[in-house]
PDB file of C-alpha atoms in Angstrom:
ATOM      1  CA  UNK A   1      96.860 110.703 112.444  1.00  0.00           C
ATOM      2  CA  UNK A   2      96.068 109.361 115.766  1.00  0.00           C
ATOM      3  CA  UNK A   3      95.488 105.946 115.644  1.00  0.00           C
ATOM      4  CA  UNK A   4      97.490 105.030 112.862  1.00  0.00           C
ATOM      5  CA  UNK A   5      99.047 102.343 115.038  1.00  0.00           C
ATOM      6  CA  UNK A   6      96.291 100.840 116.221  1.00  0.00           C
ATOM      7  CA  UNK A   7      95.554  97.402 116.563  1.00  0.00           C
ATOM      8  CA  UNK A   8      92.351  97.518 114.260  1.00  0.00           C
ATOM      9  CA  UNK A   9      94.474  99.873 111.683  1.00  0.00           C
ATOM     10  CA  UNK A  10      97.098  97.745 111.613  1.00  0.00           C
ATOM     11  CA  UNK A  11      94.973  94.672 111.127  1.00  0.00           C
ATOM     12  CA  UNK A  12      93.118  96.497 107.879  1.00  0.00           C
ATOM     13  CA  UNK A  13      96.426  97.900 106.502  1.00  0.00           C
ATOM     14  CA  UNK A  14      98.681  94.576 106.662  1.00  0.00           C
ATOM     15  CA  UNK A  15      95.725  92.182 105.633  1.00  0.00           C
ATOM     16  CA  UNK A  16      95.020  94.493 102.348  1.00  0.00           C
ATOM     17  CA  UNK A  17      98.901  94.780 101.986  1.00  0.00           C
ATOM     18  CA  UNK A  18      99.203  91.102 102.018  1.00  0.00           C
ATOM     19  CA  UNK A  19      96.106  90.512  99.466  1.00  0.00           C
ATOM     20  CA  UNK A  20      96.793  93.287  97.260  1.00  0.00           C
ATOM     21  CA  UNK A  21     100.103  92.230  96.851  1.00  0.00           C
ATOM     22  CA  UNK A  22      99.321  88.658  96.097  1.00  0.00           C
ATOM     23  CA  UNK A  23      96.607  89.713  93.152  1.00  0.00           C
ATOM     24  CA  UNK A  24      99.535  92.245  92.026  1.00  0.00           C
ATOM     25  CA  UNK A  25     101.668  89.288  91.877  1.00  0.00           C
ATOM     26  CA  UNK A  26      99.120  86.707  89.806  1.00  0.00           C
ATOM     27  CA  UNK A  27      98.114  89.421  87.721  1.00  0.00           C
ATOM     28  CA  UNK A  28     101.253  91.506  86.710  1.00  0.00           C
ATOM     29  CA  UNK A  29     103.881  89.108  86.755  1.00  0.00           C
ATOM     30  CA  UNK A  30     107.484  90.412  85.737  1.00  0.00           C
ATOM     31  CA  UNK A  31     108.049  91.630  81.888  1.00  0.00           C
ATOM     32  CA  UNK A  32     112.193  90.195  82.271  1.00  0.00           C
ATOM     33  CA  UNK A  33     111.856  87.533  84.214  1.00  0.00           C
ATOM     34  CA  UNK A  34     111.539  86.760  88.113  1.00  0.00           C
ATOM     35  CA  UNK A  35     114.023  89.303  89.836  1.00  0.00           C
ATOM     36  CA  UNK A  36     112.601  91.979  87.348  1.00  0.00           C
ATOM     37  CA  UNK A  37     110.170  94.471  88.295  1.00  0.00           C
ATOM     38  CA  UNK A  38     107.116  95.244  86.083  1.00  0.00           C
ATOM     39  CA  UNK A  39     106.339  99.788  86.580  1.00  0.00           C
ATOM     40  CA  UNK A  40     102.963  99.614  87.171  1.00  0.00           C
ATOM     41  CA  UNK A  41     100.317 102.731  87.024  1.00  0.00           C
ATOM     42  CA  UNK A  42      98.402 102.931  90.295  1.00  0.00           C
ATOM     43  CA  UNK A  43      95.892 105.107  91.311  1.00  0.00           C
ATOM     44  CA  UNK A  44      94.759 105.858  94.582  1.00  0.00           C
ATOM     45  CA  UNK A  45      91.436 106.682  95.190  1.00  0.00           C
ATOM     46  CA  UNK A  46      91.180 109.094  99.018  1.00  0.00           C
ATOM     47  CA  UNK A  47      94.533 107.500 100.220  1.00  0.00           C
ATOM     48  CA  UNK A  48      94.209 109.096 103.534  1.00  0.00           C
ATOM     49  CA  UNK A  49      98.155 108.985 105.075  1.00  0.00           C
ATOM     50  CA  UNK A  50      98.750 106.809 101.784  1.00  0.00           C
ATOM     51  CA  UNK A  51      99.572 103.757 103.472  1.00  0.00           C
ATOM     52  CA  UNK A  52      99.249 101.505 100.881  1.00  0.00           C
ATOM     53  CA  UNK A  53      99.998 104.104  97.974  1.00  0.00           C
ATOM     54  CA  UNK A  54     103.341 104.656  99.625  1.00  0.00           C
ATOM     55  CA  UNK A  55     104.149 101.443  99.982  1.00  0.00           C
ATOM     56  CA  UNK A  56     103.443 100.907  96.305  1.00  0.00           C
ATOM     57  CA  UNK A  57     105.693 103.509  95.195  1.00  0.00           C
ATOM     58  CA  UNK A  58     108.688 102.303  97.097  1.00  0.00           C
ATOM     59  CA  UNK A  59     107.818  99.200  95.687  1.00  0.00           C
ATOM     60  CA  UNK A  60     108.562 100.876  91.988  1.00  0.00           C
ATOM     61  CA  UNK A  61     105.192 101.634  90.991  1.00  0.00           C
ATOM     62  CA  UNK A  62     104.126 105.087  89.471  1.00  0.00           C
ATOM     63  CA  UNK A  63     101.123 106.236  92.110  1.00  0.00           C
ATOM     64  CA  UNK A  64      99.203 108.739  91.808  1.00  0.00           C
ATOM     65  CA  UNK A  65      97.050 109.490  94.862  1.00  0.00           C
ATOM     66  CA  UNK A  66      93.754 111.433  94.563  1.00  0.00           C
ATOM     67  CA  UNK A  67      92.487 113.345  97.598  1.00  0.00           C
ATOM     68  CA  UNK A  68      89.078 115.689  98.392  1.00  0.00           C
ATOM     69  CA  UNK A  69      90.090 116.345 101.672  1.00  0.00           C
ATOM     70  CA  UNK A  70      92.349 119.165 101.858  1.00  0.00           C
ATOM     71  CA  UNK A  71      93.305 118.185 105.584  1.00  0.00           C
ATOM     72  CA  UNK A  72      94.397 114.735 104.257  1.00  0.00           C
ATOM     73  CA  UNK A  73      95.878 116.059 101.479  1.00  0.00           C
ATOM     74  CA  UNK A  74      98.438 118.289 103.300  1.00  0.00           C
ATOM     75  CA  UNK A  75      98.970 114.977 105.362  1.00  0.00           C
ATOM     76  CA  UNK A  76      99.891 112.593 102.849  1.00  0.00           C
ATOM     77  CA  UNK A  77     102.121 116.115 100.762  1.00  0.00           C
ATOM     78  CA  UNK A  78     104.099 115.609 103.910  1.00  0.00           C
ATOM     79  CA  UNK A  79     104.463 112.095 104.616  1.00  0.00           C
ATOM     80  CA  UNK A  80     105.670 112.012 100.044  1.00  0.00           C
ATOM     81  CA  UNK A  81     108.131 114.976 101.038  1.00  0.00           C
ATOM     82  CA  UNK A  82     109.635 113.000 103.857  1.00  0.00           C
ATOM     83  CA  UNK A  83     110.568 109.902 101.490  1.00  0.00           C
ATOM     84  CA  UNK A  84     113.444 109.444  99.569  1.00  0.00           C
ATOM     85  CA  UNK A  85     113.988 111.346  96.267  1.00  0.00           C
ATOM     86  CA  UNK A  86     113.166 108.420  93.909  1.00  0.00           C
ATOM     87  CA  UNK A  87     110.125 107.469  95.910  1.00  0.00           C
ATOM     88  CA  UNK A  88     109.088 110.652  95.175  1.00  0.00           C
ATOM     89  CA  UNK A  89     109.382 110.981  91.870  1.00  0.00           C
ATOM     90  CA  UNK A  90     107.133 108.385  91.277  1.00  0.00           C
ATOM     91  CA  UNK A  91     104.487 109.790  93.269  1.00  0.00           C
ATOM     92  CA  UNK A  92     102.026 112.360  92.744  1.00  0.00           C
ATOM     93  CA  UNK A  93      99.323 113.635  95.213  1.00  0.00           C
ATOM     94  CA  UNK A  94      96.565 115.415  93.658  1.00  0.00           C
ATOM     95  CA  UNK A  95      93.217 116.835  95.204  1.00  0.00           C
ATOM     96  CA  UNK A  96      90.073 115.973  93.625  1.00  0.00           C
ATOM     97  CA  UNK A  97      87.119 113.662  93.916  1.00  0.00           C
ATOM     98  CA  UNK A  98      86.811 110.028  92.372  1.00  0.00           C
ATOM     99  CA  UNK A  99      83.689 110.478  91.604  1.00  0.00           C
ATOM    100  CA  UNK A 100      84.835 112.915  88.578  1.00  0.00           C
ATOM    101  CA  UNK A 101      88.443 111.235  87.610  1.00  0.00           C
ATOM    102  CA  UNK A 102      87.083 112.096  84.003  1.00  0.00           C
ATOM    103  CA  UNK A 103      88.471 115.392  84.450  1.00  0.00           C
ATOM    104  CA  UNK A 104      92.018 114.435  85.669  1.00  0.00           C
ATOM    105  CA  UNK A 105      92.782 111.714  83.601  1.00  0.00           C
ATOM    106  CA  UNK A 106      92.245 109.719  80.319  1.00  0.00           C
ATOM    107  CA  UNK A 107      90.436 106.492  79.133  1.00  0.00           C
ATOM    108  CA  UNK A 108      92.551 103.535  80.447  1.00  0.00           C
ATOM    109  CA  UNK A 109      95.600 105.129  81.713  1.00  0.00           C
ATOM    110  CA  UNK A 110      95.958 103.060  85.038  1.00  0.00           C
ATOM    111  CA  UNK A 111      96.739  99.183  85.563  1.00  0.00           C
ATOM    112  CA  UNK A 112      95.662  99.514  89.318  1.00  0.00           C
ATOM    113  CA  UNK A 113      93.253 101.605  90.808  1.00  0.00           C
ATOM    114  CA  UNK A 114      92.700 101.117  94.554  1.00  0.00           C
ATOM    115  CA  UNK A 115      89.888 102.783  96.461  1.00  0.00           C
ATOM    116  CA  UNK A 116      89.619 101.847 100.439  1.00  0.00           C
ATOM    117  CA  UNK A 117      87.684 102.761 102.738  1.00  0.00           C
ATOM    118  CA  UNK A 118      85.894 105.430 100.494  1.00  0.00           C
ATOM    119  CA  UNK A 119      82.952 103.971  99.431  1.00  0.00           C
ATOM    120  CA  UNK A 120      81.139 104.181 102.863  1.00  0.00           C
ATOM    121  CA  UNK A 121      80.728 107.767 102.789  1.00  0.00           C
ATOM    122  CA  UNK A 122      79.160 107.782  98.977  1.00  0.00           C
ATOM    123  CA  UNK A 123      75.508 108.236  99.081  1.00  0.00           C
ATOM    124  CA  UNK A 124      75.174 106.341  95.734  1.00  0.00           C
ATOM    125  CA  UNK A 125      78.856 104.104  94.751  1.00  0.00           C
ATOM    126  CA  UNK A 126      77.900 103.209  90.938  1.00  0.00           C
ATOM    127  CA  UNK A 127      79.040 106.963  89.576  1.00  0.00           C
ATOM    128  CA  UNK A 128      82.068 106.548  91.154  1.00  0.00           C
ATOM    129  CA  UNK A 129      82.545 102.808  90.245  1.00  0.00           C
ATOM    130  CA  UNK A 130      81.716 103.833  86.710  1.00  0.00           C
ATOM    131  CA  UNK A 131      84.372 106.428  87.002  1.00  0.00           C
ATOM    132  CA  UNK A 132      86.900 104.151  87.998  1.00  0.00           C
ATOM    133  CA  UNK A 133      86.261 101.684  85.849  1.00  0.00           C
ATOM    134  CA  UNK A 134      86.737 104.207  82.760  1.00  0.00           C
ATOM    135  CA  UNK A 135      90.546 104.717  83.600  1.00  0.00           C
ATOM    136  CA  UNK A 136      91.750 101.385  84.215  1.00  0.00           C
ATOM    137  CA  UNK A 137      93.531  99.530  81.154  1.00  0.00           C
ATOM    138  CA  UNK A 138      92.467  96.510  80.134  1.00  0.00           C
ATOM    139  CA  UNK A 139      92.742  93.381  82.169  1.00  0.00           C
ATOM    140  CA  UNK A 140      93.503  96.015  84.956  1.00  0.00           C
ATOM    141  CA  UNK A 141      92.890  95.394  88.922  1.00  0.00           C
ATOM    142  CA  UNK A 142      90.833  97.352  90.515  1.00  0.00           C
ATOM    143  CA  UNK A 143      90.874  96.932  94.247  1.00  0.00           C
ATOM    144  CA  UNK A 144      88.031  98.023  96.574  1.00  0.00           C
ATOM    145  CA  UNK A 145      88.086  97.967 100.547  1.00  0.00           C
ATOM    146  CA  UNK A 146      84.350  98.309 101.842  1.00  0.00           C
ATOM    147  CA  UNK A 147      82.391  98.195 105.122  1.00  0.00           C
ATOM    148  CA  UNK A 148      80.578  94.304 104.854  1.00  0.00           C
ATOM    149  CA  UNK A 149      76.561  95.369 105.279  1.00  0.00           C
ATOM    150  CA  UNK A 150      75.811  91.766 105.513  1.00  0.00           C
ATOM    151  CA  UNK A 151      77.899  91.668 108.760  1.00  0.00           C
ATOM    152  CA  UNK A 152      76.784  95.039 110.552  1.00  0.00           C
ATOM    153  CA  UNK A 153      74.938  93.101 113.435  1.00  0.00           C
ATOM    154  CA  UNK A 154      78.442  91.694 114.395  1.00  0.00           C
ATOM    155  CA  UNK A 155      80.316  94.389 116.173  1.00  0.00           C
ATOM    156  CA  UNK A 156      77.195  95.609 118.151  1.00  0.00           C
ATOM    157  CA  UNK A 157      75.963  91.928 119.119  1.00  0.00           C
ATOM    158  CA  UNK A 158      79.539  90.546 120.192  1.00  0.00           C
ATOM    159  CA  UNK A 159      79.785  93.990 122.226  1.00  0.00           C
ATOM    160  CA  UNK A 160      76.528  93.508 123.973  1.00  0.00           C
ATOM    161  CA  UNK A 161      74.598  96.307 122.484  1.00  0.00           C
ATOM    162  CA  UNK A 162      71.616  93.747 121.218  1.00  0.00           C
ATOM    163  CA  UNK A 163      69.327  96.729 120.587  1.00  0.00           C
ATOM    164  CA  UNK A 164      71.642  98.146 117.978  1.00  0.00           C
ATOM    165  CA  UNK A 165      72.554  94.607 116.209  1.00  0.00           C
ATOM    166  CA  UNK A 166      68.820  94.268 116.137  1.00  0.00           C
ATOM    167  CA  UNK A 167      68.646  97.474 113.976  1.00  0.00           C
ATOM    168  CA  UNK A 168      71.624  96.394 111.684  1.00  0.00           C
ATOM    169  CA  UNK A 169      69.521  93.386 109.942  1.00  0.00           C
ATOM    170  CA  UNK A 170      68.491  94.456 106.655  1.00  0.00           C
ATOM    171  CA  UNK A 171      70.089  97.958 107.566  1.00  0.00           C
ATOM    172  CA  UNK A 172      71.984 100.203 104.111  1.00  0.00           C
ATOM    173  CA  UNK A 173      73.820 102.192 106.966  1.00  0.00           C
ATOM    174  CA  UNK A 174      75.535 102.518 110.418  1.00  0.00           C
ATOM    175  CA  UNK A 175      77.190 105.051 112.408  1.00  0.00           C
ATOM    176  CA  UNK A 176      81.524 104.828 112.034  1.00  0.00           C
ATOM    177  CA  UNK A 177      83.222 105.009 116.134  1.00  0.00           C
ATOM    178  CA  UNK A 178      83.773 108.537 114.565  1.00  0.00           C
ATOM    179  CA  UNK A 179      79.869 109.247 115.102  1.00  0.00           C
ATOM    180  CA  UNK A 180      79.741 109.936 111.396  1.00  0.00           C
ATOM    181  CA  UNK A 181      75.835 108.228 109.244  1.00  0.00           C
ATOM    182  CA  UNK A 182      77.744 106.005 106.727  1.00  0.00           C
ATOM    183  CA  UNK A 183      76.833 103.256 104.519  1.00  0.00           C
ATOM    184  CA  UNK A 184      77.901  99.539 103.706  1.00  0.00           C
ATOM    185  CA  UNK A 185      77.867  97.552 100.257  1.00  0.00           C
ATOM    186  CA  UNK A 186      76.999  93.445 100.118  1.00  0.00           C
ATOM    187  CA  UNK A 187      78.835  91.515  98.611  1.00  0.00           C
ATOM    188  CA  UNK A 188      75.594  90.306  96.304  1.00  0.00           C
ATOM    189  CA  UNK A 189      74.853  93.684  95.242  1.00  0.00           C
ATOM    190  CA  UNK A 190      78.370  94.611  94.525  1.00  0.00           C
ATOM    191  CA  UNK A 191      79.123  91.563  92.804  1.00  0.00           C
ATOM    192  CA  UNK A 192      76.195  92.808  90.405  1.00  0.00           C
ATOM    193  CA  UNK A 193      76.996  96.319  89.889  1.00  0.00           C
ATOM    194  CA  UNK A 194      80.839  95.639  89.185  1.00  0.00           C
ATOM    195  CA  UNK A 195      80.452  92.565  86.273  1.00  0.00           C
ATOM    196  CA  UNK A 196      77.776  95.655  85.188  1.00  0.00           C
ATOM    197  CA  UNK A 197      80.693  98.555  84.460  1.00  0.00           C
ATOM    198  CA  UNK A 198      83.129  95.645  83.093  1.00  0.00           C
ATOM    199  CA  UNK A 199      85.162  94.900  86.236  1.00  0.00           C
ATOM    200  CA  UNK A 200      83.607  91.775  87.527  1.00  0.00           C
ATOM    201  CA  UNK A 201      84.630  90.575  90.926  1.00  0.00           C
ATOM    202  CA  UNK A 202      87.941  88.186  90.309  1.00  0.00           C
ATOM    203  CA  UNK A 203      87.717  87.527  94.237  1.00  0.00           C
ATOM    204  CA  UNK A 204      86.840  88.415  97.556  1.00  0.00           C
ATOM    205  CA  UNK A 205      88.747  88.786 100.976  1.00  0.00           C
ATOM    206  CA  UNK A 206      87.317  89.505 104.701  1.00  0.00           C
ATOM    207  CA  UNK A 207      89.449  91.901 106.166  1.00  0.00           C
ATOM    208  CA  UNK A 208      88.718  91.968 110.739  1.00  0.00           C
ATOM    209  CA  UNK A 209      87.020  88.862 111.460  1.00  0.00           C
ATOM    210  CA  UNK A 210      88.506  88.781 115.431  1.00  0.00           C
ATOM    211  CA  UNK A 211      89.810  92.001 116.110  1.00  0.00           C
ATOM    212  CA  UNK A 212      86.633  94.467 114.899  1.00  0.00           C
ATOM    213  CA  UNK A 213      85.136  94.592 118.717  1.00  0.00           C
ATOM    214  CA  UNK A 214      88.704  95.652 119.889  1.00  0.00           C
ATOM    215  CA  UNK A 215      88.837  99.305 121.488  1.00  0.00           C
ATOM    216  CA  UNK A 216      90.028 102.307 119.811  1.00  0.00           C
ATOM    217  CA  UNK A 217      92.582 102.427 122.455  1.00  0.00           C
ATOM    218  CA  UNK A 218      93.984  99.378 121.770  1.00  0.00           C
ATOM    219  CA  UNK A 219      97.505  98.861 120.230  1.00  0.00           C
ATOM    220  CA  UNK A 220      99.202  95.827 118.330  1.00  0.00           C
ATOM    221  CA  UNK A 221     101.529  93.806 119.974  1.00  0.00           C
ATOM    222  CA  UNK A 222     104.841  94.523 120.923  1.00  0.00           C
ATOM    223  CA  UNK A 223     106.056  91.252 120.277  1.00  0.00           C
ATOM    224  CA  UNK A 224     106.716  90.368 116.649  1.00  0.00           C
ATOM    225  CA  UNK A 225     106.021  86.938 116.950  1.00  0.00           C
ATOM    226  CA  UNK A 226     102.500  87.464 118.769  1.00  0.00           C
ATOM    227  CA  UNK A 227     101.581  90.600 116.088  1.00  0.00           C
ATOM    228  CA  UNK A 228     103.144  87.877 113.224  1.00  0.00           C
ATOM    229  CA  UNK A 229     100.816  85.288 114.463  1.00  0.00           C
ATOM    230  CA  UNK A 230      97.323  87.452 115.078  1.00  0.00           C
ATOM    231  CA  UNK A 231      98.163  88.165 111.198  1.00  0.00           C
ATOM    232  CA  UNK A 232      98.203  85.414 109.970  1.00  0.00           C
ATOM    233  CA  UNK A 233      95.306  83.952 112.347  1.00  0.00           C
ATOM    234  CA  UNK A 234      93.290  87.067 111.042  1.00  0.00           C
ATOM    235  CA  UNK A 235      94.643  86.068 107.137  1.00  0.00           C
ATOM    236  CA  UNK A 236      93.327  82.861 107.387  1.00  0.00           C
ATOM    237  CA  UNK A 237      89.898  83.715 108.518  1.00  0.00           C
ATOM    238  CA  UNK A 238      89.517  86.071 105.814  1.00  0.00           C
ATOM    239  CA  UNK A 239      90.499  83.760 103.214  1.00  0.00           C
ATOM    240  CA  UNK A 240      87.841  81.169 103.806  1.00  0.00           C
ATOM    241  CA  UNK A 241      84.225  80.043 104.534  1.00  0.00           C
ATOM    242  CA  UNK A 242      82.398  80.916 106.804  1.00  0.00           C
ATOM    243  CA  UNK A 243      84.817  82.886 108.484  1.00  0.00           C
ATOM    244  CA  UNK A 244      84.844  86.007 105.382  1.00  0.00           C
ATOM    245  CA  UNK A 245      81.712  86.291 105.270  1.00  0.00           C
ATOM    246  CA  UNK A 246      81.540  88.209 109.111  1.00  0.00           C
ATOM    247  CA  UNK A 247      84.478  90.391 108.588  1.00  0.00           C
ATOM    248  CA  UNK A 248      83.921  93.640 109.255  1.00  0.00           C
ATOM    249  CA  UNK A 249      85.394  95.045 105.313  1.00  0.00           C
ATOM    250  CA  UNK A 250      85.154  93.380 102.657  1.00  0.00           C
ATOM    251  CA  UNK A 251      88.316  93.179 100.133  1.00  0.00           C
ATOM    252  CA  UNK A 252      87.111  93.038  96.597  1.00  0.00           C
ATOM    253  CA  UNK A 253      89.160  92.502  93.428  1.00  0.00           C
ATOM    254  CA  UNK A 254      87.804  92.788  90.253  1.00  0.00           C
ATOM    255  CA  UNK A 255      89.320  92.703  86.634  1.00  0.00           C
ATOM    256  CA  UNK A 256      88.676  94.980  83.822  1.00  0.00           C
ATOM    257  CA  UNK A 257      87.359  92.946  81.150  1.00  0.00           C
TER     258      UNK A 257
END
């Protein structure tokens, strides 16, 4: 778990928060009127600590999370145990891949099915795409976090290493600060492939634009108003031109057709 509250992390997590909710939001709106909620059926593709899955289920939302990991898995068992009892009743952690959610669950079963920061370690991402794409309902969100491949020169060239953001034009893949070979998707390609399984792109976030070259080490501020206003400094970037486009993630929402 170490460096949940990190300054990058934290970046990533409340940026997606913020977009996800505003796409649940245009998308779902209440059933009963404005102070109603609408139940919605999430799935959450390797949730990790289940950030974002938990937050959804406190929320009101059924969530079911979907781990390979066993490591993570006991993680985020833990972190569901230590909520209250109706968060977790609506919340079930399962372990299994999301490349074969065939075998778990039915055709269209899920309004929302999130998968972040799971991609880049797929050697090929249509099978799993595909996958999703069979259990989501229609007119269903599905909502995919990504490492931006037309932005991999960034980190290394604002950090000095010119040799390495040499390398990263025209590159499929990079090595994570984890020293682990992944991969990134472009927004082009991806744009393709999704309208191709019926879930073409609805929009597009950047997620990191100024805080991607900040150390591992490095924590969010203290001060609510300074964290409050990097947020929104980093929101703004990754909601508009040119700015998005040299993010280090991409945020992509597509709708089932």
């Amino acid at each position: 778990m170490a460096g949940l509250g990190g300054l990058r992390n934290t970046v990533r997590q409340e940026l997606v928060a913020r977009q996800l909710d505003e796409q649940l939001a245009a998308h779902f709106p209440p059933a009963g009127g404005a102070h109603a909620v609408r139940r919605l059926r999430v799935l959450d593709i390797g949730p990790g600590q289940g950030t974002q899955a938990l937050r959804l289920a406190r929320a009101g939302h059924l969530v079911t999370g979907l781990e390979a990991d066993p490591a993570m898995l006991t993680a985020l068992r833990a972190a569901v145990a230590a909520e209250p009892a109706d968060v977790r009743a609506r919340f079930v952690a399962l372990q299994g891949d999301g490349r074969e959610t065939g075998r778990h669950f039915g055709p269209a079963c899920f309004d929302v099915v999130l998968c972040h920061g799971v991609l880049m370690y797929v050697p090929d991402p249509e099978p799993m795409l595909a996958a999703l794409a069979r259990v989501l309902a229609p007119g269903g969100l599905l909502s995919l976090v990504v490492r931006n491949g037309d932005a991999l020169a960034m980190r290394p060239g604002l950090l000095g290493d010119y040799a390495s953001a040499l390398q990263a034009f025209g590159s499929p893949g990079y090595v994570n600060r984890l020293g682990i070979a992944t991969r990134a998707d472009r927004l082009a390609p991806m744009t393709t492939t999704l309208a191709g399984i019926g879930v073409p792109l609805h929009t597009w976030y950047g997620v990191r634009v100024f805080t991607d070259t900040a150390p591992d080490h490095a924590l969010a501020p203290a001060d609510p108003g300074a964290l409050a206003t990097l947020l929104d400094a980093e929101d703004a970037a990754g909601r508009n031109d040119p700015y998005r486009a040299v993010a280090a993630l991409l945020h992509l929402c597509g709708l089932r057709s």
